[in-house]
Structures are given as structure tokens and as C-alpha cells.
Amino acid sequence: MDKATFELMQLPYAADALEPVISAATIGFHHGKHLQAYVGNLNTLTYGTPFEGMELVDIVCKSEGGILNNAGQILNHEMYFAQFTSPKADNCPEGKLAEAIERDFGSFDAFKSEFQKAGATLFGSGWVWLSADKAGKLVITQETNAANPVQRGLKPLLTFDVWEHAYYLDYQNRRPDHLAALWQIVDWNVVNQRYDA
Ligand code: MN
């Protein structure tokens, strides 16, 4: 192949910046191996096809099979890695998004609990998402494998990856503990920007 259309995203932080919530070792494998593999696969699969160079979100809405799976995983991981920052105690959303969470879930704590439960009960590999629907109402969805809420016409805002590769080195089988810890590293500025966009 002489042309690589899709490239591995650069992380907006150092590999150890999310410790102890996510270790540098997990970031190394998750970003450097798993995401890199999806990028390589998509380049191979789309070479010489109409999907070459297309926006990921368009590919996810128009393709199927291996192209859909790899494009979906790249889109999901780009949103996932971009939404984190170094751990903060009492980390919580502010402004319009905070108000919408309170309006649609009752409280931030109630939202966190519902989101974690959706992540913990998703059977097999997938992603739990917070999205906004066309009317601006916030919804939590479970998406299996490489699916993304844009496929349902939703605007995705925040996601936790529940594939085992996201947590197994640090938490082994304790997926709920991993999900509960992730709130410390959510960069709510990024999530707010997605909500406003
Ligand atoms: Mn992953």
C-alpha cells in the first residue's frame, strides 16, 4: 500500500497521565496496539474503494462488515481517548450539560449510577454511551461491538469502553470497579463542547 488515508490519533496527554485510573501499560496496548490495528485494517479494507478518505462518521452510517467494524472502532476510540484528563477528586460537569443531566436523570449521582449499570450489564464487548436525541434529551444506550449512537440518529457525548482490553490489565474481571473509577478522569469540558456542537 502506498497511501495510508487513516492515521492513528495522537493522545492529548502522556501515557501515564490517567494513572492510577488507567495505567500507562493499558494506554500503551489500547492506543498503540488495539487502535493502531483498527487503523491498519481500515486502510487495507478501504484502499481503492469509495470509503477511502471518507469521514469516519459517514463510513459508519454507510458501510457494513469489516469496514463498518473497523471504522466504528476508530470513531469510538477517538471519542473515548479525547474525553479524558488527569484524575480529579469531585470531578463533575458544569453549565448547560450539568442542568440537562439533572433534568433528565434527577441528579449527577443518579446519572452515574445508571450509566455504570448499563456498562456493567452489557453482555460481551461493546460501549456504553451518553447521547443527546434530536430534541436535546439525554439518553444512555448500550452499543455492542463497534456500534456508535450516530447509527440511531443520536449525538454521542461520552462513552466508556467495556471491551476487556480497556481494563483487564488494571482491573482483571472487575469491570464495575473500572467503570466507577473512570468518573475521576472525564474531561467535562470536552463533553460540554460535544453537547454544544
Ligand atoms: Mn477499546
JSON list of C-alpha atoms and ligand atoms in Angstrom, two decimals:
[
{"chain": "A", "resi": 1, "resn": "MET", "atom": "CA", "xyz": [0.00, 0.00, 0.00]},
{"chain": "A", "resi": 2, "resn": "ASP", "atom": "CA", "xyz": [1.44, 3.40, -0.93]},
{"chain": "A", "resi": 3, "resn": "LYS", "atom": "CA", "xyz": [-1.18, 5.53, 0.78]},
{"chain": "A", "resi": 4, "resn": "ALA", "atom": "CA", "xyz": [-2.42, 5.48, 4.37]},
{"chain": "A", "resi": 5, "resn": "THR", "atom": "CA", "xyz": [-5.62, 7.53, 4.44]},
{"chain": "A", "resi": 6, "resn": "PHE", "atom": "CA", "xyz": [-6.49, 6.96, 8.08]},
{"chain": "A", "resi": 7, "resn": "GLU", "atom": "CA", "xyz": [-3.95, 7.73, 10.80]},
{"chain": "A", "resi": 8, "resn": "LEU", "atom": "CA", "xyz": [-3.61, 6.86, 14.47]},
{"chain": "A", "resi": 9, "resn": "MET", "atom": "CA", "xyz": [-4.83, 9.78, 16.59]},
{"chain": "A", "resi": 10, "resn": "GLN", "atom": "CA", "xyz": [-2.29, 11.45, 18.87]},
{"chain": "A", "resi": 11, "resn": "LEU", "atom": "CA", "xyz": [-3.22, 11.30, 22.55]},
{"chain": "A", "resi": 12, "resn": "PRO", "atom": "CA", "xyz": [-3.77, 14.74, 24.10]},
{"chain": "A", "resi": 13, "resn": "TYR", "atom": "CA", "xyz": [-1.89, 13.62, 27.27]},
{"chain": "A", "resi": 14, "resn": "ALA", "atom": "CA", "xyz": [1.12, 11.49, 28.31]},
{"chain": "A", "resi": 15, "resn": "ALA", "atom": "CA", "xyz": [0.59, 7.71, 28.53]},
{"chain": "A", "resi": 16, "resn": "ASP", "atom": "CA", "xyz": [0.83, 7.85, 32.35]},
{"chain": "A", "resi": 17, "resn": "ALA", "atom": "CA", "xyz": [-1.40, 10.95, 32.76]},
{"chain": "A", "resi": 18, "resn": "LEU", "atom": "CA", "xyz": [-4.51, 8.96, 33.68]},
{"chain": "A", "resi": 19, "resn": "GLU", "atom": "CA", "xyz": [-2.86, 6.84, 36.40]},
{"chain": "A", "resi": 20, "resn": "PRO", "atom": "CA", "xyz": [-3.94, 5.27, 38.67]},
{"chain": "A", "resi": 21, "resn": "VAL", "atom": "CA", "xyz": [-7.37, 5.08, 36.99]},
{"chain": "A", "resi": 22, "resn": "ILE", "atom": "CA", "xyz": [-5.88, 3.77, 33.71]},
{"chain": "A", "resi": 23, "resn": "SER", "atom": "CA", "xyz": [-2.23, 2.65, 33.72]},
{"chain": "A", "resi": 24, "resn": "ALA", "atom": "CA", "xyz": [0.38, 3.64, 31.14]},
{"chain": "A", "resi": 25, "resn": "ALA", "atom": "CA", "xyz": [0.60, -0.06, 30.22]},
{"chain": "A", "resi": 26, "resn": "THR", "atom": "CA", "xyz": [-3.11, -0.20, 29.38]},
{"chain": "A", "resi": 27, "resn": "ILE", "atom": "CA", "xyz": [-2.85, 3.02, 27.37]},
{"chain": "A", "resi": 28, "resn": "GLY", "atom": "CA", "xyz": [0.14, 1.56, 25.53]},
{"chain": "A", "resi": 29, "resn": "PHE", "atom": "CA", "xyz": [-1.75, -1.54, 24.44]},
{"chain": "A", "resi": 30, "resn": "HIS", "atom": "CA", "xyz": [-5.15, 0.09, 23.99]},
{"chain": "A", "resi": 31, "resn": "HIS", "atom": "CA", "xyz": [-3.97, 3.05, 21.92]},
{"chain": "A", "resi": 32, "resn": "GLY", "atom": "CA", "xyz": [-0.70, 1.76, 20.50]},
{"chain": "A", "resi": 33, "resn": "LYS", "atom": "CA", "xyz": [-1.81, -1.79, 19.62]},
{"chain": "A", "resi": 34, "resn": "HIS", "atom": "CA", "xyz": [-5.61, -2.13, 19.51]},
{"chain": "A", "resi": 35, "resn": "LEU", "atom": "CA", "xyz": [-6.50, 1.24, 17.98]},
{"chain": "A", "resi": 36, "resn": "GLN", "atom": "CA", "xyz": [-3.45, 1.05, 15.71]},
{"chain": "A", "resi": 37, "resn": "ALA", "atom": "CA", "xyz": [-4.68, -2.32, 14.43]},
{"chain": "A", "resi": 38, "resn": "TYR", "atom": "CA", "xyz": [-8.14, -0.93, 13.59]},
{"chain": "A", "resi": 39, "resn": "VAL", "atom": "CA", "xyz": [-6.47, 1.92, 11.67]},
{"chain": "A", "resi": 40, "resn": "GLY", "atom": "CA", "xyz": [-4.27, -0.51, 9.73]},
{"chain": "A", "resi": 41, "resn": "ASN", "atom": "CA", "xyz": [-7.25, -2.76, 8.97]},
{"chain": "A", "resi": 42, "resn": "LEU", "atom": "CA", "xyz": [-9.38, 0.14, 7.74]},
{"chain": "A", "resi": 43, "resn": "ASN", "atom": "CA", "xyz": [-6.59, 1.36, 5.45]},
{"chain": "A", "resi": 44, "resn": "THR", "atom": "CA", "xyz": [-6.27, -2.12, 3.97]},
{"chain": "A", "resi": 45, "resn": "LEU", "atom": "CA", "xyz": [-10.03, -2.65, 3.61]},
{"chain": "A", "resi": 46, "resn": "THR", "atom": "CA", "xyz": [-10.86, 0.76, 2.09]},
{"chain": "A", "resi": 47, "resn": "TYR", "atom": "CA", "xyz": [-7.89, 1.03, -0.29]},
{"chain": "A", "resi": 48, "resn": "GLY", "atom": "CA", "xyz": [-9.27, 1.73, -3.75]},
{"chain": "A", "resi": 49, "resn": "THR", "atom": "CA", "xyz": [-12.89, 1.86, -2.54]},
{"chain": "A", "resi": 50, "resn": "PRO", "atom": "CA", "xyz": [-15.26, 4.85, -2.27]},
{"chain": "A", "resi": 51, "resn": "PHE", "atom": "CA", "xyz": [-14.70, 4.77, 1.52]},
{"chain": "A", "resi": 52, "resn": "GLU", "atom": "CA", "xyz": [-11.03, 5.74, 1.19]},
{"chain": "A", "resi": 53, "resn": "GLY", "atom": "CA", "xyz": [-10.60, 9.14, 2.86]},
{"chain": "A", "resi": 54, "resn": "MET", "atom": "CA", "xyz": [-14.28, 9.47, 3.81]},
{"chain": "A", "resi": 55, "resn": "GLU", "atom": "CA", "xyz": [-15.17, 10.94, 7.22]},
{"chain": "A", "resi": 56, "resn": "LEU", "atom": "CA", "xyz": [-15.42, 8.16, 9.81]},
{"chain": "A", "resi": 57, "resn": "VAL", "atom": "CA", "xyz": [-18.92, 9.16, 10.84]},
{"chain": "A", "resi": 58, "resn": "ASP", "atom": "CA", "xyz": [-20.07, 8.85, 7.20]},
{"chain": "A", "resi": 59, "resn": "ILE", "atom": "CA", "xyz": [-18.40, 5.46, 6.82]},
{"chain": "A", "resi": 60, "resn": "VAL", "atom": "CA", "xyz": [-20.11, 4.24, 9.98]},
{"chain": "A", "resi": 61, "resn": "CYS", "atom": "CA", "xyz": [-23.52, 5.27, 8.62]},
{"chain": "A", "resi": 62, "resn": "LYS", "atom": "CA", "xyz": [-22.95, 3.88, 5.09]},
{"chain": "A", "resi": 63, "resn": "SER", "atom": "CA", "xyz": [-20.82, 0.73, 5.32]},
{"chain": "A", "resi": 64, "resn": "GLU", "atom": "CA", "xyz": [-21.15, -2.81, 6.62]},
{"chain": "A", "resi": 65, "resn": "GLY", "atom": "CA", "xyz": [-18.99, -5.80, 7.53]},
{"chain": "A", "resi": 66, "resn": "GLY", "atom": "CA", "xyz": [-15.28, -5.32, 8.20]},
{"chain": "A", "resi": 67, "resn": "ILE", "atom": "CA", "xyz": [-15.21, -1.70, 7.04]},
{"chain": "A", "resi": 68, "resn": "LEU", "atom": "CA", "xyz": [-18.04, -0.81, 9.42]},
{"chain": "A", "resi": 69, "resn": "ASN", "atom": "CA", "xyz": [-16.44, -2.66, 12.33]},
{"chain": "A", "resi": 70, "resn": "ASN", "atom": "CA", "xyz": [-13.03, -1.05, 11.96]},
{"chain": "A", "resi": 71, "resn": "ALA", "atom": "CA", "xyz": [-14.34, 2.46, 11.18]},
{"chain": "A", "resi": 72, "resn": "GLY", "atom": "CA", "xyz": [-16.72, 2.20, 14.15]},
{"chain": "A", "resi": 73, "resn": "GLN", "atom": "CA", "xyz": [-13.92, 1.16, 16.47]},
{"chain": "A", "resi": 74, "resn": "ILE", "atom": "CA", "xyz": [-11.73, 4.07, 15.30]},
{"chain": "A", "resi": 75, "resn": "LEU", "atom": "CA", "xyz": [-14.56, 6.60, 15.74]},
{"chain": "A", "resi": 76, "resn": "ASN", "atom": "CA", "xyz": [-15.43, 5.20, 19.17]},
{"chain": "A", "resi": 77, "resn": "HIS", "atom": "CA", "xyz": [-11.82, 5.18, 20.38]},
{"chain": "A", "resi": 78, "resn": "GLU", "atom": "CA", "xyz": [-11.10, 8.69, 19.08]},
{"chain": "A", "resi": 79, "resn": "MET", "atom": "CA", "xyz": [-14.04, 9.97, 21.14]},
{"chain": "A", "resi": 80, "resn": "TYR", "atom": "CA", "xyz": [-13.03, 7.81, 24.13]},
{"chain": "A", "resi": 81, "resn": "PHE", "atom": "CA", "xyz": [-9.36, 8.83, 24.35]},
{"chain": "A", "resi": 82, "resn": "ALA", "atom": "CA", "xyz": [-10.13, 12.52, 23.69]},
{"chain": "A", "resi": 83, "resn": "GLN", "atom": "CA", "xyz": [-12.55, 12.80, 26.63]},
{"chain": "A", "resi": 84, "resn": "PHE", "atom": "CA", "xyz": [-10.08, 12.06, 29.47]},
{"chain": "A", "resi": 85, "resn": "THR", "atom": "CA", "xyz": [-7.72, 14.13, 31.59]},
{"chain": "A", "resi": 86, "resn": "SER", "atom": "CA", "xyz": [-5.67, 13.63, 34.77]},
{"chain": "A", "resi": 87, "resn": "PRO", "atom": "CA", "xyz": [-7.65, 12.41, 37.81]},
{"chain": "A", "resi": 88, "resn": "LYS", "atom": "CA", "xyz": [-9.57, 14.97, 39.85]},
{"chain": "A", "resi": 89, "resn": "ALA", "atom": "CA", "xyz": [-11.48, 14.49, 43.08]},
{"chain": "A", "resi": 90, "resn": "ASP", "atom": "CA", "xyz": [-15.12, 15.66, 42.92]},
{"chain": "A", "resi": 91, "resn": "ASN", "atom": "CA", "xyz": [-14.94, 15.81, 39.13]},
{"chain": "A", "resi": 92, "resn": "CYS", "atom": "CA", "xyz": [-18.33, 16.82, 37.72]},
{"chain": "A", "resi": 93, "resn": "PRO", "atom": "CA", "xyz": [-19.97, 18.59, 34.78]},
{"chain": "A", "resi": 94, "resn": "GLU", "atom": "CA", "xyz": [-20.93, 22.26, 34.84]},
{"chain": "A", "resi": 95, "resn": "GLY", "atom": "CA", "xyz": [-23.26, 24.62, 32.99]},
{"chain": "A", "resi": 96, "resn": "LYS", "atom": "CA", "xyz": [-25.87, 23.56, 30.45]},
{"chain": "A", "resi": 97, "resn": "LEU", "atom": "CA", "xyz": [-24.85, 19.91, 30.39]},
{"chain": "A", "resi": 98, "resn": "ALA", "atom": "CA", "xyz": [-25.00, 19.66, 34.19]},
{"chain": "A", "resi": 99, "resn": "GLU", "atom": "CA", "xyz": [-28.51, 21.13, 34.08]},
{"chain": "A", "resi": 100, "resn": "ALA", "atom": "CA", "xyz": [-29.57, 18.68, 31.37]},
{"chain": "A", "resi": 101, "resn": "ILE", "atom": "CA", "xyz": [-28.22, 15.73, 33.37]},
{"chain": "A", "resi": 102, "resn": "GLU", "atom": "CA", "xyz": [-30.18, 16.86, 36.41]},
{"chain": "A", "resi": 103, "resn": "ARG", "atom": "CA", "xyz": [-33.32, 17.39, 34.31]},
{"chain": "A", "resi": 104, "resn": "ASP", "atom": "CA", "xyz": [-33.17, 14.00, 32.54]},
{"chain": "A", "resi": 105, "resn": "PHE", "atom": "CA", "xyz": [-31.73, 11.74, 35.27]},
{"chain": "A", "resi": 106, "resn": "GLY", "atom": "CA", "xyz": [-32.70, 13.51, 38.50]},
{"chain": "A", "resi": 107, "resn": "SER", "atom": "CA", "xyz": [-29.13, 14.14, 39.70]},
{"chain": "A", "resi": 108, "resn": "PHE", "atom": "CA", "xyz": [-25.50, 13.64, 38.66]},
{"chain": "A", "resi": 109, "resn": "ASP", "atom": "CA", "xyz": [-25.23, 10.71, 41.10]},
{"chain": "A", "resi": 110, "resn": "ALA", "atom": "CA", "xyz": [-28.34, 9.08, 39.64]},
{"chain": "A", "resi": 111, "resn": "PHE", "atom": "CA", "xyz": [-26.91, 9.52, 36.14]},
{"chain": "A", "resi": 112, "resn": "LYS", "atom": "CA", "xyz": [-23.56, 7.98, 37.12]},
{"chain": "A", "resi": 113, "resn": "SER", "atom": "CA", "xyz": [-25.29, 5.03, 38.71]},
{"chain": "A", "resi": 114, "resn": "GLU", "atom": "CA", "xyz": [-27.50, 4.39, 35.65]},
{"chain": "A", "resi": 115, "resn": "PHE", "atom": "CA", "xyz": [-24.54, 4.77, 33.27]},
{"chain": "A", "resi": 116, "resn": "GLN", "atom": "CA", "xyz": [-22.34, 2.38, 35.28]},
{"chain": "A", "resi": 117, "resn": "LYS", "atom": "CA", "xyz": [-25.16, -0.16, 35.48]},
{"chain": "A", "resi": 118, "resn": "ALA", "atom": "CA", "xyz": [-25.60, -0.01, 31.69]},
{"chain": "A", "resi": 119, "resn": "GLY", "atom": "CA", "xyz": [-21.85, -0.59, 31.28]},
{"chain": "A", "resi": 120, "resn": "ALA", "atom": "CA", "xyz": [-21.69, -3.39, 33.82]},
{"chain": "A", "resi": 121, "resn": "THR", "atom": "CA", "xyz": [-24.66, -5.28, 32.36]},
{"chain": "A", "resi": 122, "resn": "LEU", "atom": "CA", "xyz": [-23.67, -5.02, 28.69]},
{"chain": "A", "resi": 123, "resn": "PHE", "atom": "CA", "xyz": [-23.06, -8.66, 27.79]},
{"chain": "A", "resi": 124, "resn": "GLY", "atom": "CA", "xyz": [-19.80, -9.24, 25.92]},
{"chain": "A", "resi": 125, "resn": "SER", "atom": "CA", "xyz": [-17.88, -6.47, 24.15]},
{"chain": "A", "resi": 126, "resn": "GLY", "atom": "CA", "xyz": [-19.21, -3.00, 23.50]},
{"chain": "A", "resi": 127, "resn": "TRP", "atom": "CA", "xyz": [-19.62, 0.55, 24.67]},
{"chain": "A", "resi": 128, "resn": "VAL", "atom": "CA", "xyz": [-21.96, 2.47, 26.96]},
{"chain": "A", "resi": 129, "resn": "TRP", "atom": "CA", "xyz": [-22.87, 5.93, 25.72]},
{"chain": "A", "resi": 130, "resn": "LEU", "atom": "CA", "xyz": [-24.44, 9.19, 26.82]},
{"chain": "A", "resi": 131, "resn": "SER", "atom": "CA", "xyz": [-26.02, 10.92, 23.82]},
{"chain": "A", "resi": 132, "resn": "ALA", "atom": "CA", "xyz": [-28.50, 13.69, 23.02]},
{"chain": "A", "resi": 133, "resn": "ASP", "atom": "CA", "xyz": [-31.53, 12.98, 20.88]},
{"chain": "A", "resi": 134, "resn": "LYS", "atom": "CA", "xyz": [-32.95, 15.38, 18.27]},
{"chain": "A", "resi": 135, "resn": "ALA", "atom": "CA", "xyz": [-34.95, 17.21, 20.96]},
{"chain": "A", "resi": 136, "resn": "GLY", "atom": "CA", "xyz": [-31.88, 17.62, 23.18]},
{"chain": "A", "resi": 137, "resn": "LYS", "atom": "CA", "xyz": [-32.95, 14.98, 25.69]},
{"chain": "A", "resi": 138, "resn": "LEU", "atom": "CA", "xyz": [-30.10, 12.94, 27.16]},
{"chain": "A", "resi": 139, "resn": "VAL", "atom": "CA", "xyz": [-30.17, 9.17, 26.75]},
{"chain": "A", "resi": 140, "resn": "ILE", "atom": "CA", "xyz": [-27.95, 6.27, 27.84]},
{"chain": "A", "resi": 141, "resn": "THR", "atom": "CA", "xyz": [-27.51, 3.41, 25.36]},
{"chain": "A", "resi": 142, "resn": "GLN", "atom": "CA", "xyz": [-25.60, 0.14, 25.28]},
{"chain": "A", "resi": 143, "resn": "GLU", "atom": "CA", "xyz": [-23.92, -0.45, 21.92]},
{"chain": "A", "resi": 144, "resn": "THR", "atom": "CA", "xyz": [-22.44, -3.85, 21.11]},
{"chain": "A", "resi": 145, "resn": "ASN", "atom": "CA", "xyz": [-19.05, -4.43, 19.48]},
{"chain": "A", "resi": 146, "resn": "ALA", "atom": "CA", "xyz": [-18.19, -1.38, 17.32]},
{"chain": "A", "resi": 147, "resn": "ALA", "atom": "CA", "xyz": [-21.60, 0.32, 17.15]},
{"chain": "A", "resi": 148, "resn": "ASN", "atom": "CA", "xyz": [-21.99, 4.08, 17.68]},
{"chain": "A", "resi": 149, "resn": "PRO", "atom": "CA", "xyz": [-25.17, 6.04, 18.59]},
{"chain": "A", "resi": 150, "resn": "VAL", "atom": "CA", "xyz": [-24.88, 8.10, 15.37]},
{"chain": "A", "resi": 151, "resn": "GLN", "atom": "CA", "xyz": [-26.29, 4.99, 13.69]},
{"chain": "A", "resi": 152, "resn": "ARG", "atom": "CA", "xyz": [-29.53, 5.64, 15.65]},
{"chain": "A", "resi": 153, "resn": "GLY", "atom": "CA", "xyz": [-29.57, 9.35, 14.80]},
{"chain": "A", "resi": 154, "resn": "LEU", "atom": "CA", "xyz": [-28.24, 10.36, 18.23]},
{"chain": "A", "resi": 155, "resn": "LYS", "atom": "CA", "xyz": [-25.46, 12.85, 19.04]},
{"chain": "A", "resi": 156, "resn": "PRO", "atom": "CA", "xyz": [-22.81, 10.95, 21.07]},
{"chain": "A", "resi": 157, "resn": "LEU", "atom": "CA", "xyz": [-21.34, 12.85, 24.03]},
{"chain": "A", "resi": 158, "resn": "LEU", "atom": "CA", "xyz": [-19.49, 10.47, 26.37]},
{"chain": "A", "resi": 159, "resn": "THR", "atom": "CA", "xyz": [-18.50, 6.82, 26.20]},
{"chain": "A", "resi": 160, "resn": "PHE", "atom": "CA", "xyz": [-16.95, 4.12, 28.39]},
{"chain": "A", "resi": 161, "resn": "ASP", "atom": "CA", "xyz": [-15.32, 1.20, 26.57]},
{"chain": "A", "resi": 162, "resn": "VAL", "atom": "CA", "xyz": [-16.31, -2.14, 28.10]},
{"chain": "A", "resi": 163, "resn": "TRP", "atom": "CA", "xyz": [-14.20, -4.39, 25.85]},
{"chain": "A", "resi": 164, "resn": "GLU", "atom": "CA", "xyz": [-11.92, -6.36, 28.18]},
{"chain": "A", "resi": 165, "resn": "HIS", "atom": "CA", "xyz": [-8.82, -4.80, 26.57]},
{"chain": "A", "resi": 166, "resn": "ALA", "atom": "CA", "xyz": [-9.88, -1.47, 28.14]},
{"chain": "A", "resi": 167, "resn": "TYR", "atom": "CA", "xyz": [-9.50, -2.67, 31.73]},
{"chain": "A", "resi": 168, "resn": "TYR", "atom": "CA", "xyz": [-8.18, -6.22, 32.07]},
{"chain": "A", "resi": 169, "resn": "LEU", "atom": "CA", "xyz": [-4.52, -5.36, 32.82]},
{"chain": "A", "resi": 170, "resn": "ASP", "atom": "CA", "xyz": [-5.54, -2.99, 35.63]},
{"chain": "A", "resi": 171, "resn": "TYR", "atom": "CA", "xyz": [-8.82, -4.45, 36.95]},
{"chain": "A", "resi": 172, "resn": "GLN", "atom": "CA", "xyz": [-8.90, -8.04, 35.62]},
{"chain": "A", "resi": 173, "resn": "ASN", "atom": "CA", "xyz": [-12.56, -9.15, 35.74]},
{"chain": "A", "resi": 174, "resn": "ARG", "atom": "CA", "xyz": [-13.72, -6.21, 37.89]},
{"chain": "A", "resi": 175, "resn": "ARG", "atom": "CA", "xyz": [-15.44, -4.23, 35.15]},
{"chain": "A", "resi": 176, "resn": "PRO", "atom": "CA", "xyz": [-17.75, -2.37, 37.60]},
{"chain": "A", "resi": 177, "resn": "ASP", "atom": "CA", "xyz": [-14.75, -1.10, 39.61]},
{"chain": "A", "resi": 178, "resn": "HIS", "atom": "CA", "xyz": [-13.13, 0.18, 36.42]},
{"chain": "A", "resi": 179, "resn": "LEU", "atom": "CA", "xyz": [-16.33, 1.97, 35.37]},
{"chain": "A", "resi": 180, "resn": "ALA", "atom": "CA", "xyz": [-16.74, 3.56, 38.80]},
{"chain": "A", "resi": 181, "resn": "ALA", "atom": "CA", "xyz": [-13.15, 4.88, 38.69]},
{"chain": "A", "resi": 182, "resn": "LEU", "atom": "CA", "xyz": [-13.48, 6.47, 35.25]},
{"chain": "A", "resi": 183, "resn": "TRP", "atom": "CA", "xyz": [-15.52, 9.43, 36.56]},
{"chain": "A", "resi": 184, "resn": "GLN", "atom": "CA", "xyz": [-12.29, 10.85, 38.06]},
{"chain": "A", "resi": 185, "resn": "ILE", "atom": "CA", "xyz": [-10.75, 11.35, 34.60]},
{"chain": "A", "resi": 186, "resn": "VAL", "atom": "CA", "xyz": [-13.68, 12.53, 32.45]},
{"chain": "A", "resi": 187, "resn": "ASP", "atom": "CA", "xyz": [-12.81, 15.87, 30.86]},
{"chain": "A", "resi": 188, "resn": "TRP", "atom": "CA", "xyz": [-16.22, 17.53, 31.11]},
{"chain": "A", "resi": 189, "resn": "ASN", "atom": "CA", "xyz": [-15.03, 20.48, 29.00]},
{"chain": "A", "resi": 190, "resn": "VAL", "atom": "CA", "xyz": [-14.72, 18.08, 26.06]},
{"chain": "A", "resi": 191, "resn": "VAL", "atom": "CA", "xyz": [-18.14, 16.56, 26.75]},
{"chain": "A", "resi": 192, "resn": "ASN", "atom": "CA", "xyz": [-19.66, 20.05, 27.06]},
{"chain": "A", "resi": 193, "resn": "GLN", "atom": "CA", "xyz": [-18.18, 21.02, 23.68]},
{"chain": "A", "resi": 194, "resn": "ARG", "atom": "CA", "xyz": [-19.77, 17.95, 22.09]},
{"chain": "A", "resi": 195, "resn": "TYR", "atom": "CA", "xyz": [-23.10, 18.86, 23.66]},
{"chain": "A", "resi": 196, "resn": "ASP", "atom": "CA", "xyz": [-22.88, 22.46, 22.36]},
{"chain": "A", "resi": 197, "resn": "ALA", "atom": "CA", "xyz": [-21.74, 21.47, 18.87]},
{"chain": "B", "resi": 1, "resn": "MN", "atom": "MN", "xyz": [-11.12, -0.35, 23.15]}
]
